[in-house]
GROMACS .gro file of N, CA and C in nm:
model
  420
    1MET      N    1  -1.458  -1.407  10.187
    1MET     CA    2  -1.281  -1.409  10.129
    1MET      C    3  -1.305  -1.526  10.079
    2ALA      N    4  -1.275  -1.669  10.070
    2ALA     CA    5  -1.282  -1.795  10.016
    2ALA      C    6  -1.333  -1.805   9.896
    3ALA      N    7  -1.482  -1.746   9.944
    3ALA     CA    8  -1.575  -1.786   9.798
    3ALA      C    9  -1.554  -1.737   9.692
    4LEU      N   10  -1.513  -1.581   9.763
    4LEU     CA   11  -1.423  -1.526   9.570
    4LEU      C   12  -1.344  -1.549   9.492
    5ALA      N   13  -1.178  -1.585   9.630
    5ALA     CA   14  -1.116  -1.611   9.607
    5ALA      C   15  -1.151  -1.782   9.472
    6GLN      N   16  -1.212  -1.908   9.542
    6GLN     CA   17  -1.227  -1.983   9.462
    6GLN      C   18  -1.319  -1.903   9.323
    7ALA      N   19  -1.385  -1.869   9.311
    7ALA     CA   20  -1.465  -1.764   9.203
    7ALA      C   21  -1.355  -1.740   9.090
    8GLY      N   22  -1.262  -1.639   9.143
    8GLY     CA   23  -1.162  -1.619   9.075
    8GLY      C   24  -1.040  -1.715   9.011
    9GLY      N   25  -1.061  -1.839   9.086
    9GLY     CA   26  -0.952  -1.925   9.018
    9GLY      C   27  -1.068  -2.008   8.959
   10THR      N   28  -1.139  -2.076   8.991
   10THR     CA   29  -1.182  -2.129   8.881
   10THR      C   30  -1.264  -2.033   8.694
   11THR      N   31  -1.265  -1.892   8.793
   11THR     CA   32  -1.262  -1.841   8.642
   11THR      C   33  -1.190  -1.769   8.535
   12LEU      N   34  -1.039  -1.796   8.633
   12LEU     CA   35  -0.983  -1.737   8.591
   12LEU      C   36  -0.865  -1.899   8.483
   13VAL      N   37  -0.861  -1.999   8.546
   13VAL     CA   38  -0.867  -2.137   8.481
   13VAL      C   39  -0.992  -2.133   8.320
   14THR      N   40  -1.096  -2.142   8.323
   14THR     CA   41  -1.200  -2.098   8.216
   14THR      C   42  -1.203  -1.973   8.150
   15ALA      N   43  -1.156  -1.922   8.114
   15ALA     CA   44  -1.060  -1.801   8.081
   15ALA      C   45  -0.942  -1.831   7.973
   16MET      N   46  -0.867  -1.922   8.096
   16MET     CA   47  -0.749  -1.947   8.028
   16MET      C   48  -0.744  -2.048   7.906
   17ALA      N   49  -0.811  -2.106   7.917
   17ALA     CA   50  -0.878  -2.194   7.841
   17ALA      C   51  -0.991  -2.126   7.663
   18SER      N   52  -0.984  -1.978   7.663
   18SER     CA   53  -1.112  -1.925   7.568
   18SER      C   54  -0.973  -1.809   7.489
   19ASP      N   55  -1.076  -1.853   7.414
   19ASP     CA   56  -1.011  -1.673   7.345
   19ASP      C   57  -1.036  -1.513   7.386
   20ALA      N   58  -1.159  -1.549   7.521
   20ALA     CA   59  -1.095  -1.453   7.556
   20ALA      C   60  -0.931  -1.389   7.649
   21TRP      N   61  -0.898  -1.521   7.653
   21TRP     CA   62  -0.769  -1.494   7.742
   21TRP      C   63  -0.709  -1.384   7.774
   22GLN      N   64  -0.652  -1.289   7.710
   22GLN     CA   65  -0.580  -1.206   7.694
   22GLN      C   66  -0.631  -1.103   7.770
   23GLY      N   67  -0.737  -1.083   7.697
   23GLY     CA   68  -0.815  -0.945   7.787
   23GLY      C   69  -0.816  -0.938   7.959
   24VAL      N   70  -0.867  -1.083   7.981
   24VAL     CA   71  -0.911  -1.086   8.122
   24VAL      C   72  -0.751  -1.112   8.206
   25ARG      N   73  -0.626  -1.195   8.117
   25ARG     CA   74  -0.513  -1.146   8.185
   25ARG      C   75  -0.434  -1.050   8.223
   26ASP      N   76  -0.479  -0.947   8.063
   26ASP     CA   77  -0.420  -0.750   8.136
   26ASP      C   78  -0.513  -0.770   8.274
   27ALA      N   79  -0.692  -0.732   8.242
   27ALA     CA   80  -0.703  -0.684   8.382
   27ALA      C   81  -0.667  -0.735   8.506
   28PHE      N   82  -0.661  -0.901   8.516
   28PHE     CA   83  -0.636  -0.982   8.606
   28PHE      C   84  -0.483  -0.876   8.723
   29GLY      N   85  -0.385  -0.838   8.574
   29GLY     CA   86  -0.207  -0.845   8.598
   29GLY      C   87  -0.278  -0.654   8.624
   30ARG      N   88  -0.311  -0.602   8.593
   30ARG     CA   89  -0.339  -0.478   8.632
   30ARG      C   90  -0.448  -0.482   8.773
   31LEU      N   91  -0.526  -0.559   8.806
   31LEU     CA   92  -0.608  -0.515   9.019
   31LEU      C   93  -0.496  -0.616   9.053
   32LEU      N   94  -0.384  -0.735   9.047
   32LEU     CA   95  -0.293  -0.745   9.105
   32LEU      C   96  -0.150  -0.657   9.129
   33GLY      N   97  -0.134  -0.607   9.025
   33GLY     CA   98  -0.059  -0.529   9.020
   33GLY      C   99  -0.045  -0.401   9.134
   34ARG      N  100  -0.129  -0.337   9.164
   34ARG     CA  101  -0.230  -0.219   9.197
   34ARG      C  102  -0.129  -0.069   9.197
   35GLY      N  103  -0.137  -0.088   9.071
   35GLY     CA  104  -0.075   0.086   9.053
   35GLY      C  105   0.116  -0.004   9.015
   36ASP      N  106   0.157  -0.039   9.099
   36ASP     CA  107   0.302  -0.085   9.124
   36ASP      C  108   0.346  -0.218   8.922
   37ALA      N  109   0.422  -0.131   8.879
   37ALA     CA  110   0.452  -0.213   8.728
   37ALA      C  111   0.565  -0.320   8.781
   38ASP      N  112   0.617  -0.332   8.826
   38ASP     CA  113   0.696  -0.479   8.869
   38ASP      C  114   0.619  -0.590   9.004
   39ARG      N  115   0.539  -0.521   9.010
   39ARG     CA  116   0.413  -0.641   9.047
   39ARG      C  117   0.353  -0.669   8.987
   40GLU      N  118   0.258  -0.588   8.867
   40GLU     CA  119   0.190  -0.619   8.820
   40GLU      C  120   0.292  -0.720   8.654
   41ASN      N  121   0.437  -0.692   8.696
   41ASN     CA  122   0.456  -0.751   8.583
   41ASN      C  123   0.509  -0.901   8.635
   42ARG      N  124   0.488  -0.883   8.761
   42ARG     CA  125   0.557  -1.068   8.808
   42ARG      C  126   0.409  -1.166   8.817
   43ALA      N  127   0.283  -1.029   8.815
   43ALA     CA  128   0.169  -1.115   8.800
   43ALA      C  129   0.109  -1.117   8.682
   44LEU      N  130   0.165  -1.094   8.619
   44LEU     CA  131   0.159  -1.113   8.422
   44LEU      C  132   0.224  -1.255   8.377
   45ALA      N  133   0.329  -1.247   8.442
   45ALA     CA  134   0.405  -1.363   8.424
   45ALA      C  135   0.381  -1.521   8.523
   46ARG      N  136   0.316  -1.468   8.600
   46ARG     CA  137   0.215  -1.621   8.679
   46ARG      C  138   0.150  -1.651   8.612
   47LEU      N  139   0.054  -1.604   8.615
   47LEU     CA  140  -0.112  -1.588   8.496
   47LEU      C  141  -0.055  -1.643   8.384
   48ASP      N  142   0.070  -1.622   8.279
   48ASP     CA  143   0.151  -1.676   8.189
   48ASP      C  144   0.168  -1.771   8.197
   49ALA      N  145   0.280  -1.820   8.330
   49ALA     CA  146   0.297  -1.991   8.313
   49ALA      C  147   0.183  -2.052   8.304
   50ALA      N  148   0.047  -2.026   8.424
   50ALA     CA  149  -0.069  -2.102   8.476
   50ALA      C  150  -0.117  -2.141   8.322
   51ALA      N  151  -0.166  -2.053   8.243
   51ALA     CA  152  -0.175  -2.089   8.080
   51ALA      C  153  -0.121  -2.102   7.984
   52ALA      N  154   0.008  -2.148   8.022
   52ALA     CA  155   0.089  -2.256   7.917
   52ALA      C  156   0.067  -2.388   7.980
   53THR      N  157   0.031  -2.369   8.128
   53THR     CA  158   0.006  -2.445   8.180
   53THR      C  159  -0.140  -2.561   8.152
   54VAL      N  160  -0.278  -2.507   8.132
   54VAL     CA  161  -0.382  -2.517   8.073
   54VAL      C  162  -0.323  -2.575   7.973
   55ALA      N  163  -0.297  -2.487   7.898
   55ALA     CA  164  -0.237  -2.486   7.738
   55ALA      C  165  -0.211  -2.594   7.712
   56ARG      N  166  -0.114  -2.698   7.779
   56ARG     CA  167  -0.067  -2.805   7.741
   56ARG      C  168  -0.128  -2.956   7.821
   57THR      N  169  -0.279  -2.863   7.918
   57THR     CA  170  -0.374  -2.970   7.962
   57THR      C  171  -0.487  -3.080   7.870
   58SER      N  172  -0.447  -3.217   7.838
   58SER     CA  173  -0.532  -3.263   7.787
   58SER      C  174  -0.530  -3.441   7.853
   59GLY      N  175  -0.614  -3.505   7.749
   59GLY     CA  176  -0.648  -3.638   7.840
   59GLY      C  177  -0.709  -3.667   7.984
   60GLN      N  178  -0.647  -3.782   8.074
   60GLN     CA  179  -0.687  -3.788   8.157
   60GLN      C  180  -0.682  -3.710   8.298
   61ASP      N  181  -0.546  -3.664   8.291
   61ASP     CA  182  -0.522  -3.612   8.402
   61ASP      C  183  -0.580  -3.464   8.363
   62GLY      N  184  -0.614  -3.431   8.291
   62GLY     CA  185  -0.636  -3.287   8.292
   62GLY      C  186  -0.746  -3.206   8.385
   63ASP      N  187  -0.843  -3.259   8.426
   63ASP     CA  188  -0.920  -3.241   8.520
   63ASP      C  189  -0.842  -3.195   8.669
   64ALA      N  190  -0.779  -3.297   8.709
   64ALA     CA  191  -0.709  -3.267   8.766
   64ALA      C  192  -0.576  -3.206   8.772
   65VAL      N  193  -0.471  -3.141   8.672
   65VAL     CA  194  -0.413  -3.032   8.634
   65VAL      C  195  -0.503  -2.863   8.662
   66LEU      N  196  -0.620  -2.869   8.593
   66LEU     CA  197  -0.727  -2.786   8.589
   66LEU      C  198  -0.768  -2.750   8.728
   67GLY      N  199  -0.797  -2.818   8.887
   67GLY     CA  200  -0.824  -2.835   8.926
   67GLY      C  201  -0.730  -2.758   9.020
   68GLN      N  202  -0.582  -2.817   9.014
   68GLN     CA  203  -0.480  -2.732   9.059
   68GLN      C  204  -0.466  -2.627   9.037
   69VAL      N  205  -0.442  -2.536   8.911
   69VAL     CA  206  -0.419  -2.444   8.863
   69VAL      C  207  -0.518  -2.367   8.965
   70ALA      N  208  -0.637  -2.368   8.942
   70ALA     CA  209  -0.754  -2.327   9.025
   70ALA      C  210  -0.766  -2.309   9.161
   71GLY      N  211  -0.651  -2.350   9.221
   71GLY     CA  212  -0.626  -2.409   9.375
   71GLY      C  213  -0.509  -2.294   9.351
   72GLN      N  214  -0.473  -2.293   9.279
   72GLN     CA  215  -0.320  -2.201   9.315
   72GLN      C  216  -0.328  -2.036   9.309
   73TRP      N  217  -0.415  -2.055   9.208
   73TRP     CA  218  -0.491  -1.901   9.213
   73TRP      C  219  -0.612  -1.862   9.340
   74GLN      N  220  -0.714  -1.960   9.367
   74GLN     CA  221  -0.772  -1.926   9.497
   74GLN      C  222  -0.633  -1.872   9.567
   75THR      N  223  -0.560  -1.953   9.632
   75THR     CA  224  -0.502  -1.900   9.724
   75THR      C  225  -0.452  -1.766   9.683
   76ARG      N  226  -0.382  -1.756   9.583
   76ARG     CA  227  -0.326  -1.601   9.557
   76ARG      C  228  -0.394  -1.529   9.548
   77LEU      N  229  -0.546  -1.497   9.513
   77LEU     CA  230  -0.608  -1.450   9.508
   77LEU      C  231  -0.706  -1.404   9.640
   78GLN      N  232  -0.686  -1.556   9.800
   78GLN     CA  233  -0.729  -1.527   9.885
   78GLN      C  234  -0.634  -1.432   9.973
   79ASP      N  235  -0.530  -1.486   9.993
   79ASP     CA  236  -0.363  -1.390  10.002
   79ASP      C  237  -0.437  -1.245   9.938
   80PHE      N  238  -0.410  -1.213   9.838
   80PHE     CA  239  -0.418  -1.062   9.764
   80PHE      C  240  -0.546  -0.992   9.872
   81LEU      N  241  -0.676  -1.095   9.904
   81LEU     CA  242  -0.767  -0.982   9.943
   81LEU      C  243  -0.718  -1.015  10.095
   82GLU      N  244  -0.660  -1.086  10.159
   82GLU     CA  245  -0.610  -0.980  10.274
   82GLU      C  246  -0.550  -0.915  10.270
   83GLU      N  247  -0.469  -0.880  10.200
   83GLU     CA  248  -0.367  -0.797  10.192
   83GLU      C  249  -0.404  -0.662  10.133
   84CYS      N  250  -0.501  -0.682  10.101
   84CYS     CA  251  -0.619  -0.553  10.020
   84CYS      C  252  -0.726  -0.556  10.016
   85PRO      N  253  -0.787  -0.569  10.093
   85PRO     CA  254  -0.961  -0.577  10.146
   85PRO      C  255  -1.052  -0.471  10.069
   86GLU      N  256  -0.980  -0.429  10.027
   86GLU     CA  257  -1.037  -0.242   9.901
   86GLU      C  258  -1.085  -0.307   9.816
   87ALA      N  259  -1.047  -0.436   9.750
   87ALA     CA  260  -1.046  -0.504   9.644
   87ALA      C  261  -1.134  -0.530   9.599
   88ARG      N  262  -1.207  -0.577   9.660
   88ARG     CA  263  -1.325  -0.695   9.693
   88ARG      C  264  -1.372  -0.682   9.556
   89ALA      N  265  -1.419  -0.587   9.584
   89ALA     CA  266  -1.544  -0.514   9.423
   89ALA      C  267  -1.494  -0.519   9.342
   90GLN      N  268  -1.377  -0.474   9.329
   90GLN     CA  269  -1.252  -0.516   9.186
   90GLN      C  270  -1.283  -0.620   9.123
   91LEU      N  271  -1.265  -0.672   9.254
   91LEU     CA  272  -1.222  -0.839   9.189
   91LEU      C  273  -1.328  -0.918   9.152
   92GLU      N  274  -1.451  -0.868   9.204
   92GLU     CA  275  -1.559  -0.923   9.216
   92GLU      C  276  -1.657  -0.873   9.099
   93ALA      N  277  -1.625  -0.702   8.990
   93ALA     CA  278  -1.686  -0.710   8.920
   93ALA      C  279  -1.585  -0.739   8.835
   94LEU      N  280  -1.490  -0.757   8.840
   94LEU     CA  281  -1.399  -0.848   8.700
   94LEU      C  282  -1.408  -1.017   8.678
   95ILE      N  283  -1.458  -1.045   8.803
   95ILE     CA  284  -1.477  -1.164   8.708
   95ILE      C  285  -1.583  -1.171   8.673
   96GLU      N  286  -1.723  -1.102   8.733
   96GLU     CA  287  -1.840  -1.079   8.642
   96GLU      C  288  -1.790  -1.052   8.480
   97GLU      N  289  -1.708  -1.042   8.466
   97GLU     CA  290  -1.633  -0.934   8.369
   97GLU      C  291  -1.607  -1.024   8.268
   98ALA      N  292  -1.497  -1.104   8.399
   98ALA     CA  293  -1.448  -1.291   8.243
   98ALA      C  294  -1.555  -1.372   8.246
   99ARG      N  295  -1.637  -1.327   8.303
   99ARG     CA  296  -1.734  -1.521   8.251
   99ARG      C  297  -1.863  -1.438   8.156
  100SER      N  298  -1.850  -1.282   8.151
  100SER     CA  299  -1.916  -1.290   8.076
  100SER      C  300  -1.901  -1.290   7.886
  101GLN      N  301  -1.744  -1.313   7.962
  101GLN     CA  302  -1.654  -1.295   7.782
  101GLN      C  303  -1.601  -1.423   7.729
  102VAL      N  304  -1.714  -1.568   7.857
  102VAL     CA  305  -1.625  -1.686   7.787
  102VAL      C  306  -1.728  -1.740   7.743
  103PRO      N  307  -1.774  -1.818   7.651
  103PRO     CA  308  -1.920  -1.853   7.583
  103PRO      C  309  -1.913  -1.972   7.720
  104GLU      N  310  -2.027  -2.017   7.718
  104GLU     CA  311  -2.069  -2.163   7.763
  104GLU      C  312  -2.019  -2.233   7.733
  105GLU      N  313  -1.980  -2.282   7.584
  105GLU     CA  314  -1.930  -2.415   7.562
  105GLU      C  315  -1.759  -2.424   7.645
  106HIS      N  316  -1.681  -2.320   7.656
  106HIS     CA  317  -1.546  -2.311   7.706
  106HIS      C  318  -1.522  -2.312   7.813
  107ALA      N  319  -1.586  -2.287   7.897
  107ALA     CA  320  -1.670  -2.354   8.082
  107ALA      C  321  -1.599  -2.446   8.057
  108VAL      N  322  -1.461  -2.441   8.179
  108VAL     CA  323  -1.372  -2.535   8.231
  108VAL      C  324  -1.488  -2.573   8.357
  109HIS      N  325  -1.471  -2.673   8.357
  109HIS     CA  326  -1.538  -2.778   8.530
  109HIS      C  327  -1.427  -2.792   8.584
  110VAL      N  328  -1.374  -2.724   8.740
  110VAL     CA  329  -1.317  -2.800   8.849
  110VAL      C  330  -1.389  -2.919   8.923
  111THR      N  331  -1.357  -3.009   8.911
  111THR     CA  332  -1.372  -3.105   9.023
  111THR      C  333  -1.283  -3.105   9.113
  112GLN      N  334  -1.332  -3.141   9.252
  112GLN     CA  335  -1.280  -3.188   9.415
  112GLN      C  336  -1.321  -3.257   9.425
  113THR      N  337  -1.211  -3.367   9.454
  113THR     CA  338  -1.285  -3.535   9.575
  113THR      C  339  -1.175  -3.519   9.638
  114ILE      N  340  -1.265  -3.537   9.773
  114ILE     CA  341  -1.171  -3.535   9.911
  114ILE      C  342  -1.289  -3.729   9.948
  115SER      N  343  -1.160  -3.772   9.967
  115SER     CA  344  -1.231  -3.941  10.006
  115SER      C  345  -1.170  -4.031  10.103
  116ARG      N  346  -1.241  -4.051  10.239
  116ARG     CA  347  -1.199  -4.106  10.364
  116ARG      C  348  -1.062  -4.031  10.406
  117SER      N  349  -1.133  -3.882  10.397
  117SER     CA  350  -0.999  -3.808  10.505
  117SER      C  351  -1.173  -3.697  10.562
  118THR      N  352  -1.059  -3.644  10.713
  118THR     CA  353  -1.124  -3.562  10.809
  118THR      C  354  -1.090  -3.430  10.807
  119VAL      N  355  -1.245  -3.365  10.771
  119VAL     CA  356  -1.167  -3.168  10.680
  119VAL      C  357  -1.233  -3.104  10.855
  120LYS      N  358  -1.158  -3.075  10.883
  120LYS     CA  359  -1.194  -2.943  11.028
  120LYS      C  360  -1.226  -2.789  10.931
  121GLY      N  361  -1.270  -2.718  10.989
  121GLY     CA  362  -1.315  -2.567  10.937
  121GLY      C  363  -1.381  -2.530  10.867
  122ASN      N  364  -1.436  -2.422  10.742
  122ASN     CA  365  -1.492  -2.433  10.701
  122ASN      C  366  -1.447  -2.496  10.508
  123ALA      N  367  -1.563  -2.494  10.456
  123ALA     CA  368  -1.574  -2.536  10.289
  123ALA      C  369  -1.672  -2.532  10.259
  124VAL      N  370  -1.606  -2.419  10.081
  124VAL     CA  371  -1.717  -2.329  10.043
  124VAL      C  372  -1.732  -2.401   9.905
  125GLN      N  373  -1.845  -2.435   9.824
  125GLN     CA  374  -1.783  -2.506   9.705
  125GLN      C  375  -1.981  -2.398   9.661
  126VAL      N  376  -1.864  -2.307   9.528
  126VAL     CA  377  -1.910  -2.206   9.470
  126VAL      C  378  -1.969  -2.275   9.307
  127GLY      N  379  -2.102  -2.306   9.271
  127GLY     CA  380  -2.095  -2.395   9.144
  127GLY      C  381  -2.200  -2.471   9.189
  128THR      N  382  -2.198  -2.559   9.115
  128THR     CA  383  -2.311  -2.683   9.065
  128THR      C  384  -2.239  -2.782   9.179
  129VAL      N  385  -2.275  -2.871   9.249
  129VAL     CA  386  -2.264  -2.953   9.321
  129VAL      C  387  -2.333  -3.105   9.283
  130GLN      N  388  -2.226  -3.191   9.240
  130GLN     CA  389  -2.292  -3.290   9.176
  130GLN      C  390  -2.236  -3.460   9.155
  131GLY      N  391  -2.320  -3.516   9.217
  131GLY     CA  392  -2.293  -3.668   9.203
  131GLY      C  393  -2.324  -3.744   9.378
  132ASP      N  394  -2.244  -3.830   9.371
  132ASP     CA  395  -2.274  -3.911   9.517
  132ASP      C  396  -2.202  -3.863   9.629
  133PHE      N  397  -2.220  -3.786   9.735
  133PHE     CA  398  -2.132  -3.749   9.828
  133PHE      C  399  -2.219  -3.803   9.998
  134THR      N  400  -2.144  -3.778  10.097
  134THR     CA  401  -2.181  -3.811  10.213
  134THR      C  402  -2.111  -3.725  10.305
  135ILE      N  403  -2.157  -3.724  10.428
  135ILE     CA  404  -2.128  -3.619  10.469
  135ILE      C  405  -2.117  -3.658  10.640
  136GLY      N  406  -2.112  -3.675  10.705
  136GLY     CA  407  -2.060  -3.751  10.838
  136GLY      C  408  -2.065  -3.884  10.829
  137ARG      N  409  -2.020  -3.957  10.881
  137ARG     CA  410  -2.001  -4.144  10.897
  137ARG      C  411  -2.077  -4.174  10.701
  138GLU      N  412  -1.978  -4.271  10.678
  138GLU     CA  413  -2.087  -4.351  10.580
  138GLU      C  414  -2.137  -4.429  10.686
  139PRO      N  415  -2.249  -4.480  10.596
  139PRO     CA  416  -2.325  -4.570  10.613
  139PRO      C  417  -2.208  -4.753  10.664
  140SER      N  418  -2.288  -4.807  10.735
  140SER     CA  419  -2.198  -4.950  10.765
  140SER      C  420  -2.253  -5.055  10.665
   0.00000   0.00000   0.00000
């Protein structure tokens, strides 16, 4: 469930930065609304606020902001899946559809960095992992 939510958050941020946003926005709003107009409108308002943040993002802080927005939507989607586990297949299909609508040159790459921290529990990385990393203790 966490991997699917992470993929959804990253896909949303990627779509927000592309011409495919309006269609992706509407489809996610319908999914999150689950047939309730008020819930759908709240979801659309949150999506619009996130898209506005992405649109204002530039420069050095851009990657961090995109990572924060993707993380926020990962959390929202994970909560949604816990409340509505029957929607998993719909979310998977929606993510695939959204990915197919966004050209590769518009892909947003989200980077997460953990430095000198202890992480307990499960961690999932979806996509490509690049760079130097150490698991366990750093060499002396």
